[in-house]
PDB file of C-alpha atoms in Angstrom:
ATOM      1  CA  MET A   1      -0.544  -0.230  -0.064  1.00 35.00           C
ATOM      2  CA  THR A   2       1.344   3.247  -1.385  1.00 36.00           C
ATOM      3  CA  GLY A   3       0.475   6.540   1.772  1.00 37.00           C
ATOM      4  CA  PRO A   4      -0.926   9.161   0.756  1.00 39.00           C
ATOM      5  CA  THR A   5      -1.022  11.518  -2.151  1.00 39.00           C
ATOM      6  CA  ASN A   6       1.411  13.905  -2.511  1.00 43.00           C
ATOM      7  CA  ASP A   7      -0.994  15.585  -4.939  1.00 47.00           C
ATOM      8  CA  PRO A   8      -3.270  18.441  -2.962  1.00 56.00           C
ATOM      9  CA  ALA A   9      -5.585  18.688  -5.911  1.00 69.00           C
ATOM     10  CA  GLY A  10      -6.813  15.103  -6.070  1.00 94.00           C
ATOM     11  CA  THR A  11      -7.191  11.902  -3.631  1.00 97.00           C
ATOM     12  CA  THR A  12      -5.838   7.780  -4.791  1.00 97.00           C
ATOM     13  CA  PHE A  13      -8.096   4.473  -4.385  1.00 97.00           C
ATOM     14  CA  GLN A  14      -5.023   4.063  -2.406  1.00 97.00           C
ATOM     15  CA  ASP A  15      -5.689   7.150   0.105  1.00 97.00           C
ATOM     16  CA  VAL A  16      -9.264   5.598   0.601  1.00 98.00           C
ATOM     17  CA  ARG A  17      -8.469   2.222   1.202  1.00 98.00           C
ATOM     18  CA  GLY A  18      -6.031   3.595   3.786  1.00 97.00           C
ATOM     19  CA  TRP A  19      -8.556   5.510   5.709  1.00 97.00           C
ATOM     20  CA  ALA A  20     -11.115   2.698   5.376  1.00 97.00           C
ATOM     21  CA  LEU A  21      -8.921  -0.089   6.699  1.00 97.00           C
ATOM     22  CA  ALA A  22      -7.871   1.964   9.757  1.00 95.00           C
ATOM     23  CA  LEU A  23     -11.556   1.748  10.835  1.00 96.00           C
ATOM     24  CA  PRO A  24     -13.051  -1.099  12.848  1.00 95.00           C
ATOM     25  CA  GLY A  25     -14.672  -4.050  11.292  1.00 96.00           C
ATOM     26  CA  VAL A  26     -13.621  -3.045   7.322  1.00 97.00           C
ATOM     27  CA  GLU A  27     -12.793  -5.693   5.305  1.00 97.00           C
ATOM     28  CA  GLU A  28     -11.710  -5.819   1.574  1.00 97.00           C
ATOM     29  CA  GLY A  29     -13.350  -7.612  -1.448  1.00 96.00           C
ATOM     30  CA  THR A  30     -14.788  -6.978  -4.606  1.00 97.00           C
ATOM     31  CA  SER A  31     -17.912  -5.752  -6.176  1.00 96.00           C
ATOM     32  CA  TYR A  32     -18.851  -5.433 -10.273  1.00 94.00           C
ATOM     33  CA  GLY A  33     -15.244  -6.804 -10.450  1.00 95.00           C
ATOM     34  CA  THR A  34     -13.813  -3.737  -9.157  1.00 97.00           C
ATOM     35  CA  PRO A  35     -12.195  -3.224  -5.188  1.00 98.00           C
ATOM     36  CA  ALA A  36     -14.516  -2.507  -2.443  1.00 98.00           C
ATOM     37  CA  LEU A  37     -14.368  -2.080   1.099  1.00 98.00           C
ATOM     38  CA  LYS A  38     -17.354  -3.363   3.316  1.00 97.00           C
ATOM     39  CA  VAL A  39     -17.669  -3.061   7.003  1.00 96.00           C
ATOM     40  CA  ARG A  40     -19.017  -6.394   8.552  1.00 92.00           C
ATOM     41  CA  GLY A  41     -20.151  -7.443   4.994  1.00 93.00           C
ATOM     42  CA  ARG A  42     -22.020  -4.650   4.291  1.00 95.00           C
ATOM     43  CA  LEU A  43     -20.893  -2.526   1.286  1.00 97.00           C
ATOM     44  CA  PHE A  44     -20.121   1.274   1.740  1.00 98.00           C
ATOM     45  CA  LEU A  45     -18.084   2.163  -1.304  1.00 98.00           C
ATOM     46  CA  ARG A  46     -16.056   0.621  -4.308  1.00 98.00           C
ATOM     47  CA  LEU A  47     -14.253   1.576  -7.053  1.00 98.00           C
ATOM     48  CA  TRP A  48     -15.567   2.189 -10.374  1.00 97.00           C
ATOM     49  CA  GLU A  49     -14.964   0.579 -13.716  1.00 96.00           C
ATOM     50  CA  ASP A  50     -12.848   3.096 -14.833  1.00 96.00           C
ATOM     51  CA  GLY A  51     -10.412   3.049 -11.720  1.00 96.00           C
ATOM     52  CA  GLU A  52     -10.659   7.071 -11.156  1.00 97.00           C
ATOM     53  CA  THR A  53     -14.197   7.221 -10.280  1.00 98.00           C
ATOM     54  CA  LEU A  54     -15.270   6.023  -6.126  1.00 98.00           C
ATOM     55  CA  VAL A  55     -18.575   4.759  -5.858  1.00 98.00           C
ATOM     56  CA  LEU A  56     -19.815   6.320  -2.029  1.00 98.00           C
ATOM     57  CA  LYS A  57     -22.929   5.201  -0.369  1.00 97.00           C
ATOM     58  CA  THR A  58     -24.513   8.470   1.097  1.00 96.00           C
ATOM     59  CA  ASP A  59     -27.974   9.946   2.089  1.00 94.00           C
ATOM     60  CA  GLU A  60     -30.096  11.881  -0.592  1.00 92.00           C
ATOM     61  CA  TYR A  61     -29.541  14.708   1.640  1.00 94.00           C
ATOM     62  CA  GLU A  62     -25.831  14.775   1.209  1.00 95.00           C
ATOM     63  CA  ARG A  63     -25.753  13.518  -2.290  1.00 96.00           C
ATOM     64  CA  ASP A  64     -27.650  16.024  -3.176  1.00 95.00           C
ATOM     65  CA  HIS A  65     -25.465  18.891  -1.236  1.00 96.00           C
ATOM     66  CA  LEU A  66     -22.209  17.678  -2.971  1.00 97.00           C
ATOM     67  CA  LEU A  67     -23.809  17.685  -6.387  1.00 97.00           C
ATOM     68  CA  GLU A  68     -24.706  21.523  -6.468  1.00 97.00           C
ATOM     69  CA  SER A  69     -21.178  22.080  -4.130  1.00 96.00           C
ATOM     70  CA  ASP A  70     -18.831  21.084  -6.188  1.00 96.00           C
ATOM     71  CA  PRO A  71     -19.490  18.768 -10.044  1.00 96.00           C
ATOM     72  CA  ALA A  72     -16.648  18.869 -10.362  1.00 96.00           C
ATOM     73  CA  ALA A  73     -15.550  16.479  -8.244  1.00 97.00           C
ATOM     74  CA  PHE A  74     -18.827  15.060  -7.510  1.00 98.00           C
ATOM     75  CA  PHE A  75     -21.542  12.976  -9.640  1.00 98.00           C
ATOM     76  CA  VAL A  76     -24.327  10.578 -10.637  1.00 97.00           C
ATOM     77  CA  THR A  77     -25.338   8.491 -13.792  1.00 97.00           C
ATOM     78  CA  ASP A  78     -28.654   7.265 -14.943  1.00 95.00           C
ATOM     79  CA  HIS A  79     -27.693   3.965 -13.098  1.00 93.00           C
ATOM     80  CA  TYR A  80     -27.152   5.747  -9.665  1.00 93.00           C
ATOM     81  CA  ARG A  81     -29.931   8.300  -9.924  1.00 91.00           C
ATOM     82  CA  GLY A  82     -32.579   6.850  -7.209  1.00 89.00           C
ATOM     83  CA  TYR A  83     -30.204   5.261  -4.943  1.00 94.00           C
ATOM     84  CA  PRO A  84     -28.471   7.460  -2.128  1.00 95.00           C
ATOM     85  CA  ILE A  85     -24.888   6.949  -4.258  1.00 97.00           C
ATOM     86  CA  VAL A  86     -22.795   9.921  -5.213  1.00 98.00           C
ATOM     87  CA  LEU A  87     -19.775   9.313  -7.672  1.00 98.00           C
ATOM     88  CA  VAL A  88     -16.594  10.775  -6.669  1.00 98.00           C
ATOM     89  CA  ARG A  89     -14.107  11.429  -9.296  1.00 98.00           C
ATOM     90  CA  LEU A  90     -10.565  11.576  -7.206  1.00 98.00           C
ATOM     91  CA  PRO A  91      -8.368  13.162  -9.192  1.00 97.00           C
ATOM     92  CA  ALA A  92     -10.832  16.643  -9.011  1.00 97.00           C
ATOM     93  CA  ILE A  93     -11.185  15.976  -4.901  1.00 97.00           C
ATOM     94  CA  PRO A  94      -7.951  17.152  -2.302  1.00 97.00           C
ATOM     95  CA  PRO A  95      -8.129  14.376   0.277  1.00 97.00           C
ATOM     96  CA  GLU A  96      -8.974  16.558   3.560  1.00 96.00           C
ATOM     97  CA  ARG A  97     -12.058  17.096   1.862  1.00 96.00           C
ATOM     98  CA  LEU A  98     -13.117  13.584   0.398  1.00 97.00           C
ATOM     99  CA  ARG A  99     -11.833  11.692   4.378  1.00 97.00           C
ATOM    100  CA  PRO A 100     -14.488  13.306   6.023  1.00 96.00           C
ATOM    101  CA  LEU A 101     -17.131  11.214   3.363  1.00 97.00           C
ATOM    102  CA  VAL A 102     -15.344   8.153   4.145  1.00 98.00           C
ATOM    103  CA  MET A 103     -15.654   8.104   7.551  1.00 96.00           C
ATOM    104  CA  ASP A 104     -19.743   8.921   7.030  1.00 96.00           C
ATOM    105  CA  ALA A 105     -20.036   6.303   4.917  1.00 97.00           C
ATOM    106  CA  TRP A 106     -18.234   4.128   7.207  1.00 97.00           C
ATOM    107  CA  ARG A 107     -20.509   5.450  10.055  1.00 96.00           C
ATOM    108  CA  ARG A 108     -23.860   5.059   8.110  1.00 95.00           C
ATOM    109  CA  HIS A 109     -23.365   1.321   7.684  1.00 95.00           C
ATOM    110  CA  ALA A 110     -21.418  -0.474  10.148  1.00 96.00           C
ATOM    111  CA  PRO A 111     -23.185  -1.926  13.303  1.00 95.00           C
ATOM    112  CA  ALA A 112     -23.851   0.797  15.660  1.00 94.00           C
ATOM    113  CA  ARG A 113     -22.490  -0.800  18.819  1.00 94.00           C
ATOM    114  CA  LEU A 114     -19.322  -1.155  16.871  1.00 93.00           C
ATOM    115  CA  VAL A 115     -19.613   2.794  15.751  1.00 94.00           C
ATOM    116  CA  ALA A 116     -19.929   3.480  19.643  1.00 93.00           C
ATOM    117  CA  GLU A 117     -17.132   1.500  20.778  1.00 91.00           C
ATOM    118  CA  TRP A 118     -14.665   3.269  18.282  1.00 91.00           C
ATOM    119  CA  GLU A 119     -15.761   6.497  19.168  1.00 91.00           C
ATOM    120  CA  ARG A 120     -15.930   5.548  23.076  1.00 90.00           C
ATOM    121  CA  SER A 121     -12.148   4.670  22.238  1.00 88.00           C
ATOM    122  CA  GLY A 122     -11.362   7.868  20.677  1.00 85.00           C
ATOM    123  CA  GLY A 123     -11.563   7.333  16.758  1.00 78.00           C
TER     124      GLY A 123
END
C-alpha cells in the first residue's frame, strides 16, 4: 500500500483504502469486479470500473448537497440516480475533503455498537 497522495489537488484509491482499513470491521472485497470496502459485510464504497471514480454510499440529502457544491468532483449517472450513492472523481477532490465523507459512509453502514465502541475509544 502506498501512502497518501502528494498531489494536493487529488486523491487516490490507495488513500481511500488506507483510511477505510484503519476503521474497525472493514474488510476488502470486490463488487462488480472492482476493489470494494465493506464493514461487517456491508458495502460502503468501491472503485468504479474506470479506475478513477469512487462509488460512495451516502444519503440523499448529502448526495444532493455534494452534487450542487462541487459538480467537478461529484456526479451521478442515470444508473445511480434513484439510490443514495454519489460518484466521486478522485483526481478532482483533495484528500481533506474526501476523508470525512468516507468516515461518514462507514458510520452509516457499520453496526451501531461498533460505531459507539470506536467513538468511545477516541476514534
